Coordinates of C-alpha atoms and ligand atoms in Angstrom, one line a residue:
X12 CA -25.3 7.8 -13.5
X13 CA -22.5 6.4 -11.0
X14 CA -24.2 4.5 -8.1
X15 CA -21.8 5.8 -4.7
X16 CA -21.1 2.6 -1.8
X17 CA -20.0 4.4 1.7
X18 CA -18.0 2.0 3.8
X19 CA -17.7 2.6 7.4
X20 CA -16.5 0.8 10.2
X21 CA -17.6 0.0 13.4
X22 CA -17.3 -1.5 16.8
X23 CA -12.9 -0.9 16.4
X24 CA -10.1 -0.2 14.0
X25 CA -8.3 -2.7 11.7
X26 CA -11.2 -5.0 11.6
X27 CA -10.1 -5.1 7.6
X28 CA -12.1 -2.1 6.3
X29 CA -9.9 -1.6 3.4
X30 CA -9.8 -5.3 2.1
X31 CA -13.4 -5.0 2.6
X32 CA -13.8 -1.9 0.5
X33 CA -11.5 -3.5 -2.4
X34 CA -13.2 -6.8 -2.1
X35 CA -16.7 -5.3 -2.9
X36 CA -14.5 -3.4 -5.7
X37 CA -13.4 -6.5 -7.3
X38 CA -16.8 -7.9 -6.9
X39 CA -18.8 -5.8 -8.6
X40 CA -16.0 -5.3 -11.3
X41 CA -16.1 -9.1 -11.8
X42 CA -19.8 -8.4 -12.9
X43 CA -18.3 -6.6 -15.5
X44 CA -18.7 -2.8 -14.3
X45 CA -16.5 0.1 -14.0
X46 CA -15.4 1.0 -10.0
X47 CA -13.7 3.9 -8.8
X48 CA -12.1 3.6 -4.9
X49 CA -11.7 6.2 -2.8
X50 CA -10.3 6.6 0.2
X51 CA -11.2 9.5 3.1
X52 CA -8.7 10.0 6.0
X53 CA -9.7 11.6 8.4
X54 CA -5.6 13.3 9.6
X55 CA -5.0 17.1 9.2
X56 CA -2.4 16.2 7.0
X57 CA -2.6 17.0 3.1
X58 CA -1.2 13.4 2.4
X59 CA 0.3 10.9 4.4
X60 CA 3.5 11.5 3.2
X61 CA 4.2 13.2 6.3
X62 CA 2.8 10.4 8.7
X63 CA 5.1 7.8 9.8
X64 CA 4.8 4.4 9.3
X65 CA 5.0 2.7 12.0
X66 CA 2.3 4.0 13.4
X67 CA -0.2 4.0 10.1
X68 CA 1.1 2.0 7.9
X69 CA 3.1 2.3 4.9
X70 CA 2.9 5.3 2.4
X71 CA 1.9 4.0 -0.9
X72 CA 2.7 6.1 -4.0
X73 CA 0.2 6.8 -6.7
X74 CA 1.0 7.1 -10.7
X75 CA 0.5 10.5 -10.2
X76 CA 3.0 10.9 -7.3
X77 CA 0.2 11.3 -4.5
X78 CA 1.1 9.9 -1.6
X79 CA -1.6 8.3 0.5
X80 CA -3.0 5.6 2.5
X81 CA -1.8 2.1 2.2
X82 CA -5.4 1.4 1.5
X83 CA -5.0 2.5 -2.0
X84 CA -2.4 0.1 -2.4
X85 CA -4.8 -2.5 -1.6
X86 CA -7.3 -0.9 -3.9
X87 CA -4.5 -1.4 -6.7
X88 CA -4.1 -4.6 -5.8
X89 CA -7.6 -6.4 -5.7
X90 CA -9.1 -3.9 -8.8
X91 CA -5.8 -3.6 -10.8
X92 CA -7.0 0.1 -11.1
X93 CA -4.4 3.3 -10.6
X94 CA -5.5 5.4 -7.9
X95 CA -4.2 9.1 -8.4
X96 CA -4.7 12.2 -6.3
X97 CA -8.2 12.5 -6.6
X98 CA -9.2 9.2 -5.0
X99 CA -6.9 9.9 -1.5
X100 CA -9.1 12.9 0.6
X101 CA -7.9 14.0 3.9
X102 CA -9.1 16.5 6.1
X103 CA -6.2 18.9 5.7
X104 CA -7.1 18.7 1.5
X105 CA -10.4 19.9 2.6
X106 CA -9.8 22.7 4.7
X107 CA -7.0 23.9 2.9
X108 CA -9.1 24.3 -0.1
X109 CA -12.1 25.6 1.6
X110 CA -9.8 28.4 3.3
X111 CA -7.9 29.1 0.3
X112 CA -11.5 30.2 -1.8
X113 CA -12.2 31.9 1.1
X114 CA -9.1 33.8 0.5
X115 CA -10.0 34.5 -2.7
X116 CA -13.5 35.7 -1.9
X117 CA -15.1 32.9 -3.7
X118 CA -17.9 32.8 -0.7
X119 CA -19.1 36.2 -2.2
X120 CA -19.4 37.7 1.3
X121 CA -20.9 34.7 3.4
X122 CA -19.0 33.3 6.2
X123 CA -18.2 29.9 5.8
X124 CA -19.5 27.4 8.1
X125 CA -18.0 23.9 9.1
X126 CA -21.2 22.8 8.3
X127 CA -22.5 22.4 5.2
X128 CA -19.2 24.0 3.6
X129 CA -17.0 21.3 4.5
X130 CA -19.3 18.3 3.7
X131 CA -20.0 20.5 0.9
X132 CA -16.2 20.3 -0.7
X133 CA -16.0 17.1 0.3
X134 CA -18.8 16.0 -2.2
X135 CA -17.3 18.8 -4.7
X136 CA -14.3 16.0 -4.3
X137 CA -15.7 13.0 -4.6
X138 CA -18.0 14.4 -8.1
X139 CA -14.2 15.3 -9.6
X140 CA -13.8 11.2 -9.4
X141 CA -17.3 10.7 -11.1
X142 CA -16.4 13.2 -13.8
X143 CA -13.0 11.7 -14.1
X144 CA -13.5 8.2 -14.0
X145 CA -17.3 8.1 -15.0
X146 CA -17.0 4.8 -13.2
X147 CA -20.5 3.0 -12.7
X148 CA -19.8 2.4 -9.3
X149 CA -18.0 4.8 -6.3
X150 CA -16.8 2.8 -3.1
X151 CA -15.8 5.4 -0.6
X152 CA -14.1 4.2 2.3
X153 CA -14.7 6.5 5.1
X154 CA -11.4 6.2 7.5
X155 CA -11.9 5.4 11.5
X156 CA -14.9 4.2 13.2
X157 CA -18.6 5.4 14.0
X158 CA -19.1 7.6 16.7
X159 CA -15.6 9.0 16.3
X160 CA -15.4 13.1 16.0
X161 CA -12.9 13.4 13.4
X162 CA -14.3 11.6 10.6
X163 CA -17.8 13.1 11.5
X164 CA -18.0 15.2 8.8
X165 CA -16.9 12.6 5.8
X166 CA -20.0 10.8 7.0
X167 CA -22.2 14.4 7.1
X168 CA -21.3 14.7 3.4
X169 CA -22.4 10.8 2.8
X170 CA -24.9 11.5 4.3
X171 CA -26.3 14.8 2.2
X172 CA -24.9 12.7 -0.8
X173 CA -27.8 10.0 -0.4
X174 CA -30.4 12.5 1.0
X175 CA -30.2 13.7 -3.2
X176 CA -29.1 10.9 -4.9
X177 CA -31.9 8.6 -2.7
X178 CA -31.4 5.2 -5.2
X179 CA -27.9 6.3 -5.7
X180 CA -26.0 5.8 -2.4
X181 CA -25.7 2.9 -0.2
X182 CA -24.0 2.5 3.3
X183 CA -22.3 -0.8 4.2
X184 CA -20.9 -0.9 7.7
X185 CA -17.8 -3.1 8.7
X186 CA -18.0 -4.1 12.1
X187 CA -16.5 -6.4 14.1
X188 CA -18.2 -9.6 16.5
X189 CA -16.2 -10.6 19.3
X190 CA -16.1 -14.1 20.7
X191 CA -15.0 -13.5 24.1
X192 CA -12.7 -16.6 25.0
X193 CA -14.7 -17.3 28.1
X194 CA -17.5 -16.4 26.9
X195 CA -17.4 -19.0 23.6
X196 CA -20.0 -17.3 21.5
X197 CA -20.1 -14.5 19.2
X198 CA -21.6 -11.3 20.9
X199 CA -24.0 -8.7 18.2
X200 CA -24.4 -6.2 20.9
X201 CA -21.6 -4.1 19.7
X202 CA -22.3 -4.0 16.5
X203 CA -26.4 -2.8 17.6
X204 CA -24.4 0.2 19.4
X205 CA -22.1 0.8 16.1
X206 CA -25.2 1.0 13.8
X207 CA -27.0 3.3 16.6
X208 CA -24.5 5.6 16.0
X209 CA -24.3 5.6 12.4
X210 CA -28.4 6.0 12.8
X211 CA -27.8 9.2 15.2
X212 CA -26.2 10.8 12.3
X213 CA -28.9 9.8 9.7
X214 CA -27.2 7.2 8.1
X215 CA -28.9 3.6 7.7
X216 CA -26.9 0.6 7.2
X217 CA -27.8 -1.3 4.0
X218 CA -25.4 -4.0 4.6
X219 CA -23.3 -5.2 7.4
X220 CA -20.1 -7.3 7.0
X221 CA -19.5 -9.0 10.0
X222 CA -16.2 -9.5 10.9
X223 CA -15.1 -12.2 13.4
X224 CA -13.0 -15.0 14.0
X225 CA -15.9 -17.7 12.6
X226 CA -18.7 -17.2 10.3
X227 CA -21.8 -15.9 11.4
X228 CA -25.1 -17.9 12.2
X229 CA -28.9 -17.7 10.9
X230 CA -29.9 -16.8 14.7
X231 CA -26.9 -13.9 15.1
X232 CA -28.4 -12.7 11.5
X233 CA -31.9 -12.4 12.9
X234 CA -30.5 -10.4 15.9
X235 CA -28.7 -7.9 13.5
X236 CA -31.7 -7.4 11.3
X237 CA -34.1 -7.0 14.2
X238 CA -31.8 -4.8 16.1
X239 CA -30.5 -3.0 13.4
X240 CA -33.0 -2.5 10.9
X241 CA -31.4 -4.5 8.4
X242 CA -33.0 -7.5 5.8
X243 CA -31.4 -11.1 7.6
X244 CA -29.2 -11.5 4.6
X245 CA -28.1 -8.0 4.3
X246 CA -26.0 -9.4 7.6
X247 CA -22.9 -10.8 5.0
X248 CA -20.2 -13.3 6.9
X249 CA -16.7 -11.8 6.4
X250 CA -14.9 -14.2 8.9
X251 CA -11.3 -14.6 9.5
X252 CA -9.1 -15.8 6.7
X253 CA -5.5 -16.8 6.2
X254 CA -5.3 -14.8 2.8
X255 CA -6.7 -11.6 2.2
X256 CA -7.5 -12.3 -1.3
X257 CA -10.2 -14.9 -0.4
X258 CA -12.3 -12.1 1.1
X259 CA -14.0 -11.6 -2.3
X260 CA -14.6 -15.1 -2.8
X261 CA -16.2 -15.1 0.5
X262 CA -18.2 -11.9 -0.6
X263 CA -19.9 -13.9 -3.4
X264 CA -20.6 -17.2 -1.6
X265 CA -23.2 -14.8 0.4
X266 CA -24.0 -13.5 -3.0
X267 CA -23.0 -9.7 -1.7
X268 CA -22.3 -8.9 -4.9
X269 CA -26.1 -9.9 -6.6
X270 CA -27.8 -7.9 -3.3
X271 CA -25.9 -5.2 -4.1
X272 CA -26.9 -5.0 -7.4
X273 CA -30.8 -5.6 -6.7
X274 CA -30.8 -3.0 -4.4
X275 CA -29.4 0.0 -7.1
X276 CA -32.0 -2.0 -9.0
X277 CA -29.4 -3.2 -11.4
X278 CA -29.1 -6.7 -13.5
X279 CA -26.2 -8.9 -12.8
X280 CA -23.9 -9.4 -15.7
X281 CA -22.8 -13.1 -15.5
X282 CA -19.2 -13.4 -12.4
X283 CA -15.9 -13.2 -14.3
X284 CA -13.8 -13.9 -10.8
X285 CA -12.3 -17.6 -12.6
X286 CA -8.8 -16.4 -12.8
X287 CA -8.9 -15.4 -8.9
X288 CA -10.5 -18.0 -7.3
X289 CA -8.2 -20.4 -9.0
X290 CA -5.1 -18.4 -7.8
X291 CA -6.5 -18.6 -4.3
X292 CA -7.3 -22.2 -4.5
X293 CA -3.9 -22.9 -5.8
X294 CA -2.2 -20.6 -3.0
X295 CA -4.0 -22.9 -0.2
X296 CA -2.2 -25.7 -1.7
X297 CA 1.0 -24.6 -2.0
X298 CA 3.5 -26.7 0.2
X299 CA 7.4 -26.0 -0.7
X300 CA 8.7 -22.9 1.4
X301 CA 11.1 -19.7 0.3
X302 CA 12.8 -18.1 3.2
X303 CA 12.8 -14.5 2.5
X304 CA 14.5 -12.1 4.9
X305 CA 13.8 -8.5 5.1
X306 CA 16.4 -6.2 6.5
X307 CA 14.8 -2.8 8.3
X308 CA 14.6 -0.5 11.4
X309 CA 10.9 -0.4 12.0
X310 CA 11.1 -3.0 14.3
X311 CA 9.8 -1.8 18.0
X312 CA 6.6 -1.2 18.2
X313 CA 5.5 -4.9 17.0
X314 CA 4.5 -7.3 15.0
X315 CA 1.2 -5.9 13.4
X316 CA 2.0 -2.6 12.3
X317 CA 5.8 -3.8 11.1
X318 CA 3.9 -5.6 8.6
X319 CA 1.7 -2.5 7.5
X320 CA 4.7 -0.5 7.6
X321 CA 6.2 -3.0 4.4
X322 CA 3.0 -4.3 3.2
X323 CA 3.1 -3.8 -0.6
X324 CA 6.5 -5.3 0.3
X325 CA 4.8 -8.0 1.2
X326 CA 2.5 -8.6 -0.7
X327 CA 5.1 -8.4 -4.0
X328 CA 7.0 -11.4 -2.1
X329 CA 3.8 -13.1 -1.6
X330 CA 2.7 -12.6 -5.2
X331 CA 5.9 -13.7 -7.2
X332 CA 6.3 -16.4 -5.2
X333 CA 3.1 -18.3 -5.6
X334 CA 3.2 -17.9 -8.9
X335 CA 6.9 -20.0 -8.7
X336 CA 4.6 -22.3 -6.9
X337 CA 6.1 -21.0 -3.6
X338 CA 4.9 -20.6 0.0
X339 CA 6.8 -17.4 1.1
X340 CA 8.2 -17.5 4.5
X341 CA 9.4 -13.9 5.4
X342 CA 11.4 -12.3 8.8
X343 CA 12.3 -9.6 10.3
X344 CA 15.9 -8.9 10.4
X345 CA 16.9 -5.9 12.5
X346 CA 19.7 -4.1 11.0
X347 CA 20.8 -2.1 14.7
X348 CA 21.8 -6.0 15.6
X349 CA 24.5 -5.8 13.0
X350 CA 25.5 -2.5 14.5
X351 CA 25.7 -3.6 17.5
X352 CA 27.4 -7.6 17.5
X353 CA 28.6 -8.1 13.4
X354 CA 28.7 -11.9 14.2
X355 CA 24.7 -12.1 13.8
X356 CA 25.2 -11.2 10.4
X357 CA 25.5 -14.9 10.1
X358 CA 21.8 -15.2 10.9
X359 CA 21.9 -14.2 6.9
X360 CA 22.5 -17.2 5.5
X361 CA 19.7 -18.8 6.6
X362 CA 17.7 -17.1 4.1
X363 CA 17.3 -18.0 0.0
X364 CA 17.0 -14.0 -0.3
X365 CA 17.4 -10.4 1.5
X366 CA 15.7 -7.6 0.8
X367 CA 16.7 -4.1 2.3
X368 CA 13.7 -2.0 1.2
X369 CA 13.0 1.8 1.3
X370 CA 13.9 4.2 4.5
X371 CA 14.9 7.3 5.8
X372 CA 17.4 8.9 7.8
X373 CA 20.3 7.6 9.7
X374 CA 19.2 5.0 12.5
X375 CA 20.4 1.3 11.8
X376 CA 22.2 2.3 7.8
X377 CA 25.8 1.1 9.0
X378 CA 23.8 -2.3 10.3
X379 CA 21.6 -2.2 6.5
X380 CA 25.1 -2.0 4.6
X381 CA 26.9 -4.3 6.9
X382 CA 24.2 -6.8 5.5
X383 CA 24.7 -6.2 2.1
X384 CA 28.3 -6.5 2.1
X385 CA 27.3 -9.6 3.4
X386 CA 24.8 -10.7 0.4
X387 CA 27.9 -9.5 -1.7
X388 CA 30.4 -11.5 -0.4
X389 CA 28.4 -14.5 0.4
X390 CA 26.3 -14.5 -3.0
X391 CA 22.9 -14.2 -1.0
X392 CA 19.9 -13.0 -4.1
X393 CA 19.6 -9.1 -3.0
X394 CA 16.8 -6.8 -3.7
X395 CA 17.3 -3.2 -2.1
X396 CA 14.4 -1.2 -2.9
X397 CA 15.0 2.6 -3.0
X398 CA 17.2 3.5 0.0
X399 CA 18.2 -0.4 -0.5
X400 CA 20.1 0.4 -3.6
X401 CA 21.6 4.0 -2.4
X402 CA 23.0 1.8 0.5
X403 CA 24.3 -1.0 -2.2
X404 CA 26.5 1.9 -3.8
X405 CA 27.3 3.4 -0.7
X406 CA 28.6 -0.4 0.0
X407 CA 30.5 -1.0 -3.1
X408 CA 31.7 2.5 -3.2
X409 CA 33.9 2.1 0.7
X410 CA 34.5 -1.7 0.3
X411 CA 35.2 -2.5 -3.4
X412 CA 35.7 0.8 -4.9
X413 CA 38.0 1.9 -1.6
X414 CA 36.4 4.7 -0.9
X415 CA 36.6 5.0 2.8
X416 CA 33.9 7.0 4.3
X417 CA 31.5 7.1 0.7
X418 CA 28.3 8.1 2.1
X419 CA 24.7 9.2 1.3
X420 CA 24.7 13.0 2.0
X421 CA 21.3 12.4 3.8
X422 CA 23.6 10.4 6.7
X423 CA 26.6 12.6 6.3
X424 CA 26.6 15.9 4.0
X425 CA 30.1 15.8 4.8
X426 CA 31.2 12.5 3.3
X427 CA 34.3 12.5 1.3
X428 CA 32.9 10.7 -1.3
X429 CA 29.0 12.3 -1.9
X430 CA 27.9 8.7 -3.5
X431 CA 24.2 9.1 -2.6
X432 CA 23.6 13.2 -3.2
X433 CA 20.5 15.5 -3.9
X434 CA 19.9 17.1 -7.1
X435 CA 20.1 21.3 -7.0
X436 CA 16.1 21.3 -7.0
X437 CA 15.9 19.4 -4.1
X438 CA 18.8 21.3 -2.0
X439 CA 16.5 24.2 -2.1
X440 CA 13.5 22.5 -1.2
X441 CA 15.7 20.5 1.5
X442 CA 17.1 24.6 2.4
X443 CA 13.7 26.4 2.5
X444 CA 12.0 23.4 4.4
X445 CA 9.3 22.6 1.6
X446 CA 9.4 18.8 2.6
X447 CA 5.7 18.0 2.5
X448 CA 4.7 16.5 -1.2
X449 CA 8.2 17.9 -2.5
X450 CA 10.4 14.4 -3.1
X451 CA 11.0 12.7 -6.6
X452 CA 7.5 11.0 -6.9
X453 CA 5.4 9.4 -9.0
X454 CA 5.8 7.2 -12.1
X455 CA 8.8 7.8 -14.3
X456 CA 10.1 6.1 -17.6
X457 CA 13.4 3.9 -16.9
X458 CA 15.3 2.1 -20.2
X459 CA 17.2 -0.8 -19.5
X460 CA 20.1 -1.7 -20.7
X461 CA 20.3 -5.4 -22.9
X462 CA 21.8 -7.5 -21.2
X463 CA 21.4 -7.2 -17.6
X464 CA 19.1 -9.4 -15.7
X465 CA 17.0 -6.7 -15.1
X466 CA 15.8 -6.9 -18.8
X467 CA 15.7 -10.1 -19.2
X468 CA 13.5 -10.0 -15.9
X469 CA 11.1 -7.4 -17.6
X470 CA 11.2 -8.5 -21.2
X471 CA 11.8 -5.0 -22.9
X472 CA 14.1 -1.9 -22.7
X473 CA 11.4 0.6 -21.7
X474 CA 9.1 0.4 -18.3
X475 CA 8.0 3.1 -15.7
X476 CA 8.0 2.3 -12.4
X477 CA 7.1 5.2 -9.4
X478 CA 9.2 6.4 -7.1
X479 CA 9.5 8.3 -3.8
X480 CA 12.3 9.6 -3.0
X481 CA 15.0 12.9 -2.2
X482 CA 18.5 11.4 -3.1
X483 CA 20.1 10.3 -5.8
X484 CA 23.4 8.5 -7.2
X485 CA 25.8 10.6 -8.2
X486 CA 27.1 10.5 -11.1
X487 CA 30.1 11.5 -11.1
X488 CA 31.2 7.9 -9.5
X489 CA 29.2 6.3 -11.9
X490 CA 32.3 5.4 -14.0
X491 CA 34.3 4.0 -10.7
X492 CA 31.6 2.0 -9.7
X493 CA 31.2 0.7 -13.3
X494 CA 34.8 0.1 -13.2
X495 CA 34.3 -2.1 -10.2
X496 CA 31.7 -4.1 -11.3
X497 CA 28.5 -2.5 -10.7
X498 CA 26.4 -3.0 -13.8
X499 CA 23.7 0.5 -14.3
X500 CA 20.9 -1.4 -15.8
X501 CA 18.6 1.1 -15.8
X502 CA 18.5 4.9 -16.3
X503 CA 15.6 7.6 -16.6
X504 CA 16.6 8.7 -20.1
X505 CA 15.4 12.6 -20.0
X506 CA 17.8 13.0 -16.9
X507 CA 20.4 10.8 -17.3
X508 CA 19.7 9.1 -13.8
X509 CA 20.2 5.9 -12.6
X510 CA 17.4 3.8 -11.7
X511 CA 18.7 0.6 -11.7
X512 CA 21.6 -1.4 -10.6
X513 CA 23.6 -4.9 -10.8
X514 CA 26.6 -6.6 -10.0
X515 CA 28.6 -8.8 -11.9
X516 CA 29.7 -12.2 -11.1
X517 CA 26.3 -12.8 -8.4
X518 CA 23.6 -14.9 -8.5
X519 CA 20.9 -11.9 -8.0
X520 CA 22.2 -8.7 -6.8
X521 CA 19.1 -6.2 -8.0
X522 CA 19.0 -2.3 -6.4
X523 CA 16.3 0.2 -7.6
X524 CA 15.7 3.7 -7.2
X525 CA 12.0 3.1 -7.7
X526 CA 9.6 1.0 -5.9
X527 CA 8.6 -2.0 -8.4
X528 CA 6.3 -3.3 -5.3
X529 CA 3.5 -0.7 -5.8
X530 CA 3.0 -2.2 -9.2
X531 CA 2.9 -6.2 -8.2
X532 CA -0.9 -7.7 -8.7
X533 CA -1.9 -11.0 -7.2
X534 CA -2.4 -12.4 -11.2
X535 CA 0.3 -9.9 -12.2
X536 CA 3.4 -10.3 -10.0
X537 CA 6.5 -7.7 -10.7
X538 CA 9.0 -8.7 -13.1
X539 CA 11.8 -8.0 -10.8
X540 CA 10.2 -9.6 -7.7
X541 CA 9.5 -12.9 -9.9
X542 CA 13.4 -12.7 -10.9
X543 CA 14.4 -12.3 -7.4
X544 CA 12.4 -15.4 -6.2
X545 CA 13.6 -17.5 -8.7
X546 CA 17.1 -16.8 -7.8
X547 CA 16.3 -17.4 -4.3
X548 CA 14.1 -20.8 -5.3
X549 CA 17.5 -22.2 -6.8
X550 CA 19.2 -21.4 -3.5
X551 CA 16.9 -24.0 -2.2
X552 CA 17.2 -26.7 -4.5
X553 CA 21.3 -26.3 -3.9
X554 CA 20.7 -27.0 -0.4
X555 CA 19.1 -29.9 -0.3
Ligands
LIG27 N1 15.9 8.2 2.1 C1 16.1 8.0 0.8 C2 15.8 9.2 -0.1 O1 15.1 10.1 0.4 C3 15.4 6.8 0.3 C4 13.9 6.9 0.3 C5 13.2 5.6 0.2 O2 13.8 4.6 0.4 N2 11.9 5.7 -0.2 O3 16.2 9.3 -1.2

């Protein structure tokens, strides 16, 4: 029998509901059972392949090819487990499917209601992940806050779920404690309101993790169980902290874990979190720096969601590095500078690496490639991630292979030289305008060529790495940009396309079709992320 954990937020947004949900994940795994995540949006969309990233935060790509929430990349990352279609729900998925057995007269002449049909396919979804996974634990992270209307119905169907499976289901609510600056002390009022709500829609809060800036006290504990119907140390602290990955550790110094087993009335099997609390520890010691520059357009709407837009990204940098023994230092390099004055290319060299990651369309390419002639010429360690290595080609193709005016037909379908072109199934999909869920995705094999530093970064000839993408090299100029220099290192066998490439005569010049940073674990950094660093760790030790 799987035992179901709803997590829902309160008080406001990006108070860290998704760390929380893979936290209590990894905590419970640690105790040596099975967990499942899931994530419910609440968007219209079918996936969030559609949504842009600025706004929500970076698309992350599932084995399977969904694409969903960058929550689920931060499932992967804590629990090491692969999230696949089935563990991403959205509203659209819901609807669509509810309206399409309606279609079919599967309702056998009722009408179908919003309520209980919804809520009702909903927990049709989440007993697919039970059957599939026959996890012992479900943690379903309900997207948006209490008291919202869009996400209303996710928590409808949580709540049904415990009204049958009564021992079964338990609700943890995330919610946040301000300390107004004036004010100096940590206000619970809020968080009263947020569990109000979540009681006017039937739902009791089993625990509470209290985010805020400091830990909270015995007397704000007392107020939250009084208030909110809750046991003192059902209240757990989740306070502020420098490195996400500490939030489990936290979990388990207010013994979350243990209280959540005593209340499914279940034994704890003896902590197995060694391995992680030593690679936290260690990260908080960690003094020598790596400057790490990353080259993008997502750069005007600020700080917080630039980093959500890149964050698996980030976190690959983050991971590879401190297991060189490195504190990563990383910046945002707008490429529409380059466009616009070439002399702050120069900015470059202050970093040991660049990385021009994945991307779309045409705004700020000419400043992206300007940069990576620049890593070229100047022997700068390069990663380009996806679009990052259709613009490397595009690069060597005009300025080594003298091409003038190679381009990706995504920028310019007219381009002389097609360097970076479609495949025939995706100019129809591109013609009939099937663009949601309809790009190269998912995982796919790639064999390496002996050899390159690609396989000496990965240690064998055959990996599988996911991808997300619509255009391709073309191979056609494979042999001139081979001539030239550029080294394919890696190719997806059954279709003969590239997936990797190198250059000669350079310290680290890395591009790849695929994303290697959806696969990059905290304990597990990616091969090619590890390989990078380390180029751009001797960088340093040249300097000084
Ligand atoms: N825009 C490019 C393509 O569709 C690259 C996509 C990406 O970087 N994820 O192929």
């Amino acid at each position: 029998m799987s035992k179901y954990i709803f997590v829902c937020g309160g008080v406001m947004s990006s108070v860290g509901k998704g760390v929380a949900t893979a936290s209590i994940g990894k905590i419970l795994q640690a105790r040596g059972y099975s967990v499942s995540l899931v994530k419910c949006d609440m968007y219209v969309n079918i996936d969030a392949g559609t949504i842009r990233p600025t706004e929500h935060g970076e698309v992350f790509v599932g084995e399977d090819g969904i694409e969903a929430d960058q929550d689920l990349g931060t499932y992967e990352r804590f629990t090491d487990q692969v999230s696949t279609a089935a563990h991403y729900l959205t509203t659209g998925q819901v609807y669509a499917e509810v309206i399409r057995r309606e279609r079919n007269l599967e309702y056998d002449g009722e009408d179908v209601e919003v309520v209980p049909d919804i809520p009702n396919e909903i927990i049709r979804r989440i007993g697919n992940v039970t059957q599939k996974d026959k996890s012992d634990f479900l943690v379903i992270e309900i997207g948006g806050t209490v008291g919202e209307y869009q996400n209303v119905l996710f928590l409808e169907a949580a709540r049904m779920m415990k009204l049958k499976l009564k021992n079964d289901v338990l609700f943890v609510l995330v919610s946040y404690l301000p300390i107004p600056g004036k004010v100096g002390e940590m206000k619970t009022k809020p968080t009263q309101y947020a569990s109000r709500t979540l009681n006017s829609i039937g739902i009791q809060a089993d625990f509470i993790l209290c985010r805020s800036e400091h830990p909270i006290d015995d007397k704000r504990r007392e107020k939250l169980a009084l208030f909110c119907n809750i046991e003192p140390d059902a209240a757990i602290s989740a306070p502020d902290v420098d490195n996400v990955y500490d939030v489990p550790v936290n979990f388990i110094k207010d013994n979350l874990d243990t209280k959540i087993l005593d209340k499914f009335g279940l034994s704890p099997r003896e902590s197995d979190l060694q391995e992680w609390i030593a690679c936290t520890d260690k990260i908080r010691r960690l003094k020598k720096q790596v400057k790490i520059g990353i080259v993008g357009k997502y750069f005007n709407t600020g700080e917080f969601t630039l980093a959500d837009s890149y964050i698996s990204v980030i976190e690959s940098i983050k991971h590879a590095s401190w297991s060189l023994g490195f504190m990563p230092e990383i910046s945002w390099l707008n490429s529409e500078t380059y466009e616009k004055n070439p002399r702050s290319l120069a900015e470059l060299s202050h970093y040991q690496g660049i990385i021009v990651p994945g991307g779309f369309g045409a705004r700020g390419v000419e400043g992206k490639i300007k940069a990576i002639e620049y890593c070229r010429k100047n022997k700068i360690p390069f990663l380009g991630l996806c679009y990052g290595l259709q613009l490397a080609v595009v690069e060597c193709a005009r300025n080594v292979c003298g091409l003038k005016g190679a381009h990706t037909t995504e920028v310019d379908p007219r381009t002389a030289y097609p360097v970076i072109h479609t495949l025939p199934e995706q100019e129809i999909n591109i013609k009939e305008k099937r663009l949601g869920g309809s790009m190269r995705l998912g995982a796919y094999d790639c064999e390496l060529k002996s050899g390159t530093k690609s396989f000496s970064a990965y240690g064998t000839s055959l990996v599988s790495e996911r991808h997300r993408h619509r255009y391709e090299v073309n191979n056609e100029y494979r042999e001139i940009l081979e001539k030239n220099g550029m080294v394919i290192a890696g190719i997806h066998p059954e279709r003969n396309l590239v997936e990797i490439i190198e250059l000669k005569n350079h310290p680290f010049f890395v591009g790849t079709q695929f994303h290697p940073e959806f696969k990059s674990r905290p304990l597990r950094p990616h091969p090619l992320f590890r390989a990078f660093l380390r180029a751009a760790g001797r960088v340093t030790r040249r300097e000084h």
